Tab-separated table of N, CA and C in Angstrom:
chain	number	residue	atom	x	y	z
U	179	MET	N	104.862	102.126	81.442
U	179	MET	CA	105.085	100.713	81.178
U	179	MET	C	104.145	99.853	82.022
U	180	LYS	N	103.958	100.244	83.278
U	180	LYS	CA	103.075	99.472	84.155
U	180	LYS	C	101.678	99.362	83.539
U	181	GLN	N	101.172	100.469	83.009
U	181	GLN	CA	99.841	100.461	82.405
U	181	GLN	C	99.814	99.599	81.144
U	182	ARG	N	100.891	99.616	80.368
U	182	ARG	CA	100.959	98.766	79.166
U	182	ARG	C	100.916	97.286	79.549
U	183	ILE	N	101.588	96.936	80.628
U	183	ILE	CA	101.584	95.545	81.102
U	183	ILE	C	100.167	95.147	81.508
U	184	ILE	N	99.497	96.018	82.245
U	184	ILE	CA	98.122	95.745	82.676
U	184	ILE	C	97.208	95.589	81.465
U	185	GLU	N	97.320	96.505	80.515
U	185	GLU	CA	96.474	96.454	79.311
U	185	GLU	C	96.701	95.157	78.536
U	186	GLU	N	97.954	94.738	78.426
U	186	GLU	CA	98.257	93.504	77.703
U	186	GLU	C	97.742	92.291	78.462
U	187	CYS	N	97.842	92.317	79.764
U	187	CYS	CA	97.300	91.236	80.594
U	187	CYS	C	95.789	91.123	80.364
U	188	ILE	N	95.097	92.243	80.338
U	188	ILE	CA	93.647	92.241	80.103
U	188	ILE	C	93.339	91.698	78.706
U	189	ARG	N	94.094	92.145	77.707
U	189	ARG	CA	93.863	91.674	76.337
U	189	ARG	C	94.033	90.157	76.245
U	190	LEU	N	95.108	89.651	76.828
U	190	LEU	CA	95.356	88.209	76.804
U	190	LEU	C	94.306	87.447	77.605
U	191	PHE	N	93.886	88.004	78.730
U	191	PHE	CA	92.840	87.382	79.545
U	191	PHE	C	91.552	87.258	78.739
U	192	ASN	N	91.180	88.316	78.021
U	192	ASN	CA	89.966	88.283	77.206
U	192	ASN	C	90.076	87.275	76.073
U	193	GLU	N	91.278	87.143	75.537
U	193	GLU	CA	91.506	86.246	74.410
U	193	GLU	C	91.631	84.784	74.844
U	194	LYS	N	92.387	84.540	75.923
U	194	LYS	CA	92.730	83.170	76.309
U	194	LYS	C	92.192	82.747	77.670
U	195	GLY	N	91.515	83.641	78.358
U	195	GLY	CA	91.145	83.345	79.735
U	195	GLY	C	92.404	83.373	80.582
U	196	CYS	N	92.483	82.495	81.539
U	196	CYS	CA	93.652	82.466	82.434
U	196	CYS	C	94.806	81.667	81.852
U	197	ARG	N	94.613	81.118	80.670
U	197	ARG	CA	95.612	80.231	80.074
U	197	ARG	C	96.668	80.985	79.267
U	198	PHE	N	97.254	81.964	79.865
U	198	PHE	CA	98.394	82.635	79.243
U	198	PHE	C	99.474	82.769	80.301
U	199	THR	N	100.674	83.005	79.832
U	199	THR	CA	101.816	83.055	80.745
U	199	THR	C	102.448	84.443	80.735
U	200	LEU	N	103.339	84.633	81.660
U	200	LEU	CA	104.117	85.867	81.693
U	200	LEU	C	104.931	85.997	80.402
U	201	ASP	N	105.380	84.858	79.869
U	201	ASP	CA	106.121	84.880	78.600
U	201	ASP	C	105.261	85.415	77.459
U	202	ASP	N	103.966	85.126	77.478
U	202	ASP	CA	103.067	85.680	76.456
U	202	ASP	C	103.043	87.204	76.530
U	203	ILE	N	103.025	87.733	77.744
U	203	ILE	CA	103.044	89.191	77.926
U	203	ILE	C	104.373	89.752	77.429
U	204	VAL	N	105.457	89.090	77.809
U	204	VAL	CA	106.802	89.512	77.394
U	204	VAL	C	106.896	89.560	75.865
U	205	GLN	N	106.425	88.504	75.201
U	205	GLN	CA	106.497	88.445	73.739
U	205	GLN	C	105.620	89.508	73.085
U	206	SER	N	104.416	89.684	73.580
U	206	SER	CA	103.500	90.671	72.995
U	206	SER	C	104.032	92.088	73.116
U	207	LEU	N	104.608	92.387	74.271
U	207	LEU	CA	105.111	93.745	74.508
U	207	LEU	C	106.536	93.946	74.005
U	208	ARG	N	107.193	92.826	73.657
U	208	ARG	CA	108.588	92.859	73.216
U	208	ARG	C	109.483	93.529	74.263
U	209	VAL	N	109.319	93.044	75.483
U	209	VAL	CA	110.148	93.510	76.594
U	209	VAL	C	110.741	92.283	77.282
U	210	SER	N	111.632	92.513	78.205
U	210	SER	CA	112.231	91.394	78.940
U	210	SER	C	111.393	91.074	80.184
U	211	ARG	N	111.619	89.883	80.712
U	211	ARG	CA	110.969	89.510	81.978
U	211	ARG	C	111.383	90.491	83.077
U	212	LYS	N	112.629	90.925	83.007
U	212	LYS	CA	113.154	91.859	83.997
U	212	LYS	C	112.307	93.134	84.025
U	213	THR	N	111.873	93.585	82.860
U	213	THR	CA	111.022	94.777	82.782
U	213	THR	C	109.697	94.523	83.502
U	214	ILE	N	109.117	93.361	83.270
U	214	ILE	CA	107.855	93.006	83.941
U	214	ILE	C	108.074	92.970	85.452
U	215	TYR	N	109.189	92.357	85.866
U	215	TYR	CA	109.467	92.195	87.296
U	215	TYR	C	109.753	93.513	88.014
U	216	LYS	N	110.030	94.567	87.269
U	216	LYS	CA	110.181	95.886	87.900
U	216	LYS	C	108.855	96.349	88.503
U	217	TYR	N	107.759	95.861	87.914
U	217	TYR	CA	106.432	96.323	88.316
U	217	TYR	C	105.604	95.247	89.019
U	218	PHE	N	105.785	93.997	88.614
U	218	PHE	CA	104.963	92.906	89.145
U	218	PHE	C	105.820	91.672	89.403
U	219	LEU	N	105.454	90.916	90.434
U	219	LEU	CA	106.194	89.703	90.785
U	219	LEU	C	105.787	88.505	89.939
U	220	SER	N	104.535	88.518	89.431
U	220	SER	CA	104.005	87.370	88.703
U	220	SER	C	102.743	87.783	87.950
U	221	LYS	N	102.215	86.861	87.166
U	221	LYS	CA	100.939	87.098	86.484
U	221	LYS	C	99.842	87.323	87.520
U	222	ASP	N	99.851	86.527	88.582
U	222	ASP	CA	98.865	86.695	89.658
U	222	ASP	C	98.948	88.095	90.259
U	223	ASP	N	100.161	88.591	90.409
U	223	ASP	CA	100.374	89.927	90.966
U	223	ASP	C	99.777	91.008	90.054
U	224	ILE	N	99.849	90.792	88.738
U	224	ILE	CA	99.237	91.745	87.799
U	224	ILE	C	97.726	91.759	88.011
U	225	PHE	N	97.128	90.568	88.090
U	225	PHE	CA	95.680	90.482	88.321
U	225	PHE	C	95.288	91.171	89.629
U	226	LYS	N	96.063	90.929	90.669
U	226	LYS	CA	95.761	91.557	91.960
U	226	LYS	C	95.889	93.077	91.872
U	227	GLY	N	96.855	93.551	91.114
U	227	GLY	CA	97.012	94.991	90.912
U	227	GLY	C	95.805	95.598	90.213
U	228	ILE	N	95.287	94.883	89.221
U	228	ILE	CA	94.086	95.341	88.515
U	228	ILE	C	92.911	95.399	89.481
U	229	LEU	N	92.749	94.346	90.281
U	229	LEU	CA	91.648	94.308	91.255
U	229	LEU	C	91.772	95.421	92.284
U	230	ASP	N	92.976	95.641	92.786
U	230	ASP	CA	93.183	96.713	93.774
U	230	ASP	C	92.798	98.069	93.195
U	231	GLU	N	93.255	98.332	91.973
U	231	GLU	CA	92.925	99.607	91.322
U	231	GLU	C	91.420	99.751	91.140
U	232	ALA	N	90.783	98.691	90.662
U	232	ALA	CA	89.340	98.739	90.411
U	232	ALA	C	88.568	98.978	91.702
U	233	TYR	N	88.910	98.259	92.758
U	233	TYR	CA	88.168	98.412	94.013
U	233	TYR	C	88.465	99.737	94.707
U	234	ASP	N	89.668	100.258	94.572
U	234	ASP	CA	89.955	101.598	95.102
U	234	ASP	C	89.091	102.631	94.393
U	235	ASP	N	88.969	102.481	93.083
U	235	ASP	CA	88.139	103.378	92.278
U	235	ASP	C	86.670	103.283	92.702
U	236	ILE	N	86.195	102.067	92.907
U	236	ILE	CA	84.805	101.859	93.334
U	236	ILE	C	84.550	102.543	94.669
U	237	HIS	N	85.440	102.336	95.633
U	237	HIS	CA	85.227	102.910	96.973
U	237	HIS	C	85.272	104.435	96.953
U	238	MET	N	86.149	104.996	96.134
U	238	MET	CA	86.203	106.452	96.017
U	238	MET	C	84.882	106.983	95.441
U	239	LYS	N	84.393	106.339	94.383
U	239	LYS	CA	83.140	106.771	93.754
U	239	LYS	C	81.951	106.553	94.687
U	240	GLN	N	81.952	105.436	95.433
U	240	GLN	CA	80.867	105.191	96.393
U	240	GLN	C	80.793	106.304	97.428
U	241	ASN	N	81.932	106.708	97.946
U	241	ASN	CA	81.958	107.777	98.952
U	241	ASN	C	81.445	109.092	98.382
U	242	GLN	N	81.801	109.394	97.139
U	242	GLN	CA	81.303	110.616	96.501
U	242	GLN	C	79.780	110.576	96.370
U	243	ILE	N	79.262	109.444	95.943
U	243	ILE	CA	77.811	109.293	95.785
U	243	ILE	C	77.127	109.398	97.139
U	244	PHE	N	77.684	108.737	98.140
U	244	PHE	CA	77.099	108.737	99.482
U	244	PHE	C	76.996	110.156	100.037
U	245	GLN	N	77.988	110.982	99.737
U	245	GLN	CA	78.018	112.359	100.241
U	245	GLN	C	77.152	113.322	99.422
U	246	ASP	N	76.650	112.890	98.277
U	246	ASP	CA	75.884	113.762	97.380
U	246	ASP	C	74.465	113.969	97.914
U	247	ASP	N	74.208	115.148	98.453
U	247	ASP	CA	72.908	115.448	99.056
U	247	ASP	C	71.816	115.734	98.032
U	248	THR	N	72.163	115.798	96.752
U	248	THR	CA	71.145	116.050	95.729
U	248	THR	C	70.421	114.772	95.319
U	249	LEU	N	70.947	113.618	95.734
U	249	LEU	CA	70.347	112.332	95.365
U	249	LEU	C	69.457	111.798	96.478
U	250	THR	N	68.380	111.118	96.093
U	250	THR	CA	67.544	110.426	97.077
U	250	THR	C	68.269	109.153	97.502
U	251	ILE	N	67.777	108.526	98.544
U	251	ILE	CA	68.395	107.270	99.003
U	251	ILE	C	68.307	106.205	97.916
U	252	SER	N	67.169	106.105	97.246
U	252	SER	CA	67.020	105.123	96.164
U	252	SER	C	67.995	105.405	95.025
U	253	GLU	N	68.166	106.673	94.672
U	253	GLU	CA	69.111	107.040	93.615
U	253	GLU	C	70.545	106.720	94.036
U	254	LYS	N	70.856	106.968	95.302
U	254	LYS	CA	72.193	106.634	95.806
U	254	LYS	C	72.433	105.128	95.736
U	255	MET	N	71.423	104.346	96.131
U	255	MET	CA	71.556	102.878	96.091
U	255	MET	C	71.850	102.415	94.670
U	256	LEU	N	71.065	102.910	93.717
U	256	LEU	CA	71.261	102.512	92.324
U	256	LEU	C	72.655	102.922	91.851
U	257	ALA	N	73.047	104.150	92.149
U	257	ALA	CA	74.355	104.647	91.703
U	257	ALA	C	75.505	103.886	92.356
U	258	VAL	N	75.410	103.637	93.654
U	258	VAL	CA	76.474	102.941	94.387
U	258	VAL	C	76.638	101.505	93.892
U	259	CYS	N	75.540	100.852	93.585
U	259	CYS	CA	75.594	99.441	93.180
U	259	CYS	C	75.914	99.243	91.701
U	260	THR	N	75.915	100.313	90.926
U	260	THR	CA	76.161	100.160	89.486
U	260	THR	C	77.380	100.949	89.012
U	261	ILE	N	78.281	101.234	89.914
U	261	ILE	CA	79.503	101.965	89.554
U	261	ILE	C	80.314	101.149	88.555
U	262	GLU	N	80.823	101.844	87.557
U	262	GLU	CA	81.719	101.212	86.592
U	262	GLU	C	83.149	101.674	86.859
U	263	THR	N	84.074	100.752	86.703
U	263	THR	CA	85.485	101.122	86.790
U	263	THR	C	86.027	101.255	85.368
U	264	LYS	N	87.237	101.736	85.269
U	264	LYS	CA	87.828	101.887	83.937
U	264	LYS	C	88.089	100.532	83.278
U	265	TYR	N	88.033	99.462	84.046
U	265	TYR	CA	88.291	98.134	83.498
U	265	TYR	C	87.022	97.384	83.099
U	266	ASP	N	85.858	97.820	83.562
U	266	ASP	CA	84.631	97.067	83.317
U	266	ASP	C	84.361	96.812	81.837
U	267	LYS	N	84.582	97.806	81.011
U	267	LYS	CA	84.314	97.642	79.580
U	267	LYS	C	85.440	96.904	78.870
U	268	LYS	N	86.589	96.805	79.507
U	268	LYS	CA	87.747	96.170	78.880
U	268	LYS	C	87.832	94.681	79.186
U	269	ILE	N	87.329	94.272	80.351
U	269	ILE	CA	87.487	92.886	80.792
U	269	ILE	C	86.248	92.073	80.447
U	270	ASN	N	86.476	90.882	79.895
U	270	ASN	CA	85.387	89.950	79.637
U	270	ASN	C	85.010	89.327	80.982
U	271	LEU	N	83.936	89.834	81.570
U	271	LEU	CA	83.550	89.415	82.919
U	271	LEU	C	83.166	87.940	82.997
U	272	ASN	N	82.725	87.353	81.882
U	272	ASN	CA	82.393	85.924	81.894
U	272	ASN	C	83.614	85.068	82.220
U	273	ARG	N	84.790	85.563	81.901
U	273	ARG	CA	86.020	84.797	82.125
U	273	ARG	C	86.462	84.784	83.586
U	274	ILE	N	85.935	85.684	84.386
U	274	ILE	CA	86.374	85.777	85.783
U	274	ILE	C	86.141	84.467	86.521
U	275	TYR	N	84.992	83.848	86.305
U	275	TYR	CA	84.693	82.624	87.040
U	275	TYR	C	85.486	81.427	86.539
U	276	GLU	N	86.068	81.528	85.340
U	276	GLU	CA	86.987	80.487	84.871
U	276	GLU	C	88.230	80.440	85.752
U	277	SER	N	88.587	81.586	86.303
U	277	SER	CA	89.818	81.672	87.088
U	277	SER	C	89.748	80.874	88.385
U	278	GLU	N	88.543	80.505	88.818
U	278	GLU	CA	88.404	79.766	90.079
U	278	GLU	C	89.216	78.473	90.055
U	279	GLN	N	89.191	77.760	88.929
U	279	GLN	CA	89.935	76.503	88.829
U	279	GLN	C	91.405	76.732	88.470
U	280	LEU	N	91.657	77.709	87.612
U	280	LEU	CA	93.001	77.862	87.061
U	280	LEU	C	93.947	78.678	87.931
U	281	ILE	N	93.438	79.710	88.562
U	281	ILE	CA	94.273	80.515	89.464
U	281	ILE	C	93.464	80.819	90.730
U	282	PRO	N	93.274	79.784	91.564
U	282	PRO	CA	92.402	79.927	92.737
U	282	PRO	C	92.826	81.033	93.702
U	283	GLU	N	94.124	81.295	93.807
U	283	GLU	CA	94.576	82.343	94.728
U	283	GLU	C	94.049	83.712	94.280
U	284	VAL	N	94.077	83.959	92.980
U	284	VAL	CA	93.572	85.230	92.448
U	284	VAL	C	92.055	85.283	92.579
U	285	PHE	N	91.388	84.160	92.308
U	285	PHE	CA	89.929	84.128	92.443
U	285	PHE	C	89.527	84.392	93.891
U	286	ASP	N	90.217	83.776	94.836
U	286	ASP	CA	89.930	84.016	96.257
U	286	ASP	C	90.175	85.477	96.623
U	287	TYR	N	91.214	86.058	96.060
U	287	TYR	CA	91.520	87.473	96.291
U	287	TYR	C	90.377	88.337	95.754
U	288	PHE	N	89.921	88.009	94.541
U	288	PHE	CA	88.794	88.716	93.920
U	288	PHE	C	87.547	88.601	94.795
U	289	MET	N	87.231	87.393	95.238
U	289	MET	CA	86.025	87.184	96.047
U	289	MET	C	86.142	87.892	97.393
U	290	GLY	N	87.337	87.902	97.968
U	290	GLY	CA	87.541	88.625	99.222
U	290	GLY	C	87.272	90.109	99.056
U	291	LYS	N	87.762	90.681	97.961
U	291	LYS	CA	87.505	92.101	97.674
U	291	LYS	C	86.021	92.324	97.422
U	292	TYR	N	85.425	91.401	96.670
U	292	TYR	CA	84.017	91.535	96.292
U	292	TYR	C	83.098	91.479	97.509
U	293	GLU	N	83.385	90.577	98.435
U	293	GLU	CA	82.499	90.379	99.583
U	293	GLU	C	82.642	91.487	100.620
U	294	LYS	N	83.759	92.202	100.571
U	294	LYS	CA	83.935	93.353	101.468
U	294	LYS	C	83.434	94.594	100.734
U	295	GLY	N	83.399	95.676	101.429
U	295	GLY	CA	83.074	96.922	100.752
U	295	GLY	C	81.598	97.178	100.555
U	296	TRP	N	80.775	96.496	101.298
U	296	TRP	CA	79.333	96.713	101.191
U	296	TRP	C	78.819	97.617	102.310
U	297	GLU	N	79.745	98.252	103.027
U	297	GLU	CA	79.356	99.083	104.173
U	297	GLU	C	78.458	100.246	103.758
U	298	ILE	N	78.768	100.881	102.638
U	298	ILE	CA	77.959	102.023	102.199
U	298	ILE	C	76.562	101.563	101.806
U	299	VAL	N	76.463	100.418	101.157
U	299	VAL	CA	75.143	99.869	100.818
U	299	VAL	C	74.372	99.599	102.103
U	300	GLU	N	75.053	99.016	103.080
U	300	GLU	CA	74.416	98.746	104.370
U	300	GLU	C	73.944	100.045	105.025
U	301	GLU	N	74.793	101.080	105.009
U	301	GLU	CA	74.405	102.374	105.593
U	301	GLU	C	73.199	102.966	104.878
U	302	LEU	N	73.169	102.852	103.555
U	302	LEU	CA	72.029	103.374	102.794
U	302	LEU	C	70.753	102.604	103.121
U	303	LEU	N	70.867	101.302	103.286
U	303	LEU	CA	69.697	100.496	103.654
U	303	LEU	C	69.186	100.889	105.038
U	304	VAL	N	70.095	101.031	105.993
U	304	VAL	CA	69.709	101.437	107.351
U	304	VAL	C	69.016	102.797	107.307
U	305	GLU	N	69.626	103.741	106.596
U	305	GLU	CA	69.061	105.088	106.487
U	305	GLU	C	67.691	105.047	105.801
U	306	GLY	N	67.588	104.261	104.743
U	306	GLY	CA	66.321	104.141	104.020
U	306	GLY	C	65.218	103.536	104.864
U	307	ILE	N	65.562	102.573	105.694
U	307	ILE	CA	64.580	101.960	106.600
U	307	ILE	C	64.165	102.968	107.664
U	308	LYS	N	65.139	103.669	108.243
U	308	LYS	CA	64.836	104.678	109.277
U	308	LYS	C	63.925	105.776	108.743
U	309	GLU	N	64.177	106.199	107.510
U	309	GLU	CA	63.397	107.291	106.921
U	309	GLU	C	62.085	106.817	106.309
U	310	GLY	N	61.838	105.510	106.352
U	310	GLY	CA	60.587	104.986	105.824
U	310	GLY	C	60.547	104.843	104.311
U	311	VAL	N	61.698	104.946	103.674
U	311	VAL	CA	61.769	104.780	102.221
U	311	VAL	C	61.735	103.297	101.865
U	312	PHE	N	62.435	102.483	102.663
U	312	PHE	CA	62.508	101.045	102.426
U	312	PHE	C	61.742	100.294	103.507
U	313	GLU	N	61.249	99.123	103.123
U	313	GLU	CA	60.604	98.221	104.078
U	313	GLU	C	61.614	97.833	105.155
U	314	ASP	N	61.118	97.562	106.354
U	314	ASP	CA	61.984	97.065	107.423
U	314	ASP	C	62.264	95.597	107.121
U	315	THR	N	63.399	95.349	106.539
U	315	THR	CA	63.729	94.014	106.066
U	315	THR	C	65.132	93.627	106.521
U	316	SER	N	65.503	92.408	106.274
U	316	SER	CA	66.826	91.914	106.665
U	316	SER	C	67.894	92.477	105.729
U	317	ILE	N	68.736	93.319	106.267
U	317	ILE	CA	69.797	93.943	105.470
U	317	ILE	C	70.784	92.900	104.931
U	318	PRO	N	71.218	91.924	105.744
U	318	PRO	CA	72.127	90.911	105.186
U	318	PRO	C	71.511	90.135	104.014
U	319	VAL	N	70.206	89.893	104.074
U	319	VAL	CA	69.544	89.176	102.975
U	319	VAL	C	69.547	90.036	101.710
U	320	VAL	N	69.229	91.319	101.846
U	320	VAL	CA	69.218	92.221	100.684
U	320	VAL	C	70.615	92.291	100.067
U	321	ILE	N	71.628	92.437	100.905
U	321	ILE	CA	73.004	92.516	100.394
U	321	ILE	C	73.392	91.217	99.699
U	322	ARG	N	73.051	90.081	100.289
U	322	ARG	CA	73.380	88.793	99.665
U	322	ARG	C	72.656	88.628	98.329
U	323	LEU	N	71.405	89.073	98.258
U	323	LEU	CA	70.670	89.000	96.994
U	323	LEU	C	71.326	89.878	95.927
U	324	LEU	N	71.747	91.069	96.315
U	324	LEU	CA	72.446	91.947	95.373
U	324	LEU	C	73.752	91.300	94.900
U	325	GLN	N	74.515	90.760	95.837
U	325	GLN	CA	75.789	90.117	95.485
U	325	GLN	C	75.561	88.961	94.514
U	326	ASN	N	74.597	88.116	94.830
U	326	ASN	CA	74.345	86.952	93.981
U	326	ASN	C	73.785	87.345	92.621
U	327	GLY	N	72.974	88.392	92.589
U	327	GLY	CA	72.473	88.888	91.308
U	327	GLY	C	73.603	89.381	90.428
U	328	MET	N	74.554	90.081	91.034
U	328	MET	CA	75.705	90.589	90.288
U	328	MET	C	76.586	89.440	89.800
U	329	LYS	N	76.794	88.450	90.651
U	329	LYS	CA	77.609	87.292	90.270
U	329	LYS	C	76.966	86.533	89.118
U	330	MET	N	75.652	86.363	89.190
U	330	MET	CA	74.922	85.607	88.179
U	330	MET	C	75.145	86.187	86.786
U	331	LEU	N	75.261	87.495	86.702
U	331	LEU	CA	75.456	88.139	85.406
U	331	LEU	C	76.770	87.721	84.747
U	332	CYS	N	77.766	87.397	85.552
U	332	CYS	CA	79.098	87.062	85.029
U	332	CYS	C	79.280	85.575	84.757
U	333	GLN	N	78.367	84.769	85.196
U	333	GLN	CA	78.547	83.324	85.066
U	333	GLN	C	77.978	82.819	83.746
U	334	GLY	N	78.710	81.918	83.128
U	334	GLY	CA	78.261	81.346	81.870
U	334	GLY	C	78.156	82.401	80.782
U	335	ASN	N	77.191	82.209	79.910
U	335	ASN	CA	76.987	83.134	78.791
U	335	ASN	C	75.689	83.905	78.936
U	336	PHE	N	75.260	84.132	80.154
U	336	PHE	CA	73.971	84.774	80.416
U	336	PHE	C	73.809	86.083	79.644
U	337	LEU	N	74.804	86.948	79.710
U	337	LEU	CA	74.704	88.261	79.054
U	337	LEU	C	74.614	88.119	77.538
U	338	GLU	N	75.455	87.281	76.964
U	338	GLU	CA	75.439	87.066	75.514
U	338	GLU	C	74.116	86.464	75.065
U	339	GLU	N	73.649	85.453	75.783
U	339	GLU	CA	72.395	84.790	75.414
U	339	GLU	C	71.208	85.741	75.464
U	340	ASN	N	71.251	86.699	76.379
U	340	ASN	CA	70.146	87.643	76.532
U	340	ASN	C	70.416	88.982	75.852
U	341	LYS	N	71.536	89.070	75.152
U	341	LYS	CA	71.903	90.251	74.368
U	341	LYS	C	71.814	91.553	75.163
U	342	ILE	N	72.397	91.507	76.356
U	342	ILE	CA	72.471	92.717	77.177
U	342	ILE	C	73.903	92.877	77.682
U	343	SER	N	74.259	94.101	77.971
U	343	SER	CA	75.586	94.372	78.521
U	343	SER	C	75.554	94.119	80.028
U	344	TYR	N	76.740	94.035	80.610
U	344	TYR	CA	76.820	93.877	82.057
U	344	TYR	C	76.150	95.057	82.744
U	345	LYS	N	76.395	96.254	82.252
U	345	LYS	CA	75.824	97.471	82.844
U	345	LYS	C	74.291	97.420	82.803
U	346	GLU	N	73.717	97.005	81.673
U	346	GLU	CA	72.255	96.904	81.567
U	346	GLU	C	71.710	95.865	82.544
U	347	GLY	N	72.354	94.714	82.580
U	347	GLY	CA	71.916	93.663	83.494
U	347	GLY	C	72.016	94.099	84.939
U	348	LEU	N	73.108	94.747	85.269
U	348	LEU	CA	73.320	95.228	86.631
U	348	LEU	C	72.260	96.254	87.018
U	349	ASN	N	71.962	97.184	86.117
U	349	ASN	CA	70.907	98.163	86.381
U	349	ASN	C	69.572	97.480	86.652
U	350	LYS	N	69.281	96.439	85.884
U	350	LYS	CA	68.010	95.722	86.078
U	350	LYS	C	67.976	95.003	87.427
U	351	VAL	N	69.057	94.316	87.766
U	351	VAL	CA	69.122	93.605	89.050
U	351	VAL	C	68.915	94.576	90.210
U	352	VAL	N	69.639	95.678	90.201
U	352	VAL	CA	69.575	96.637	91.311
U	352	VAL	C	68.220	97.342	91.340
U	353	THR	N	67.693	97.708	90.175
U	353	THR	CA	66.383	98.368	90.117
U	353	THR	C	65.291	97.456	90.658
U	354	ILE	N	65.308	96.200	90.265
U	354	ILE	CA	64.317	95.237	90.770
U	354	ILE	C	64.425	95.119	92.285
U	355	MET	N	65.649	95.054	92.794
U	355	MET	CA	65.854	94.931	94.239
U	355	MET	C	65.354	96.178	94.962
U	356	ILE	N	65.694	97.349	94.450
U	356	ILE	CA	65.267	98.594	95.104
U	356	ILE	C	63.745	98.702	95.092
U	357	LYS	N	63.134	98.396	93.953
U	357	LYS	CA	61.664	98.454	93.878
U	357	LYS	C	61.035	97.451	94.839
U	358	GLY	N	61.684	96.315	95.001
U	358	GLY	CA	61.152	95.284	95.891
U	358	GLY	C	61.159	95.669	97.360
U	359	ILE	N	62.080	96.537	97.766
U	359	ILE	CA	62.141	96.916	99.184
U	359	ILE	C	61.575	98.305	99.451
U	360	THR	N	61.208	99.028	98.374
U	360	THR	CA	60.664	100.379	98.545
U	360	THR	C	59.216	100.301	99.002
U	361	LYS	N	58.883	101.158	99.984
U	361	LYS	CA	57.505	101.197	100.495
U	361	LYS	C	56.591	101.827	99.480
């Protein structure tokens, strides 16, 4: 049931943005509010649950990639920065930035999760600089450029206008960045 609630929340989010209610979920699933409350305290809580699951998945995959000795540092960087979660293809990423005005607490939660978790990227950059693979450059600047490049893909209708998927755009952003710092 918990997964059905999450799936319905995602469907409604894609359809209506943040402008849906817990009652919309209740009606779509034909369950009671009490059933929803067994798993989540509110609509915001459902969103936070989705974010927690997605970021836990990302961190697990990042650690696996980081430990993979068959990959070069550049390959690890590309793989770590382009990880997909099970929700990436389901969620309309353009709608995420709409949530800033409508549900600021969830947006702040999302941004807090997003801005953390760059430790592995930082470690790869340090290692790449030490090994002479990457230019000796400002790591915080590289990370900020990667973050902003990723954010840019989700804002407005950039992906639709350029007829590319988020994954394609993300690969291009990260590849350009890696090539830019590679010796």
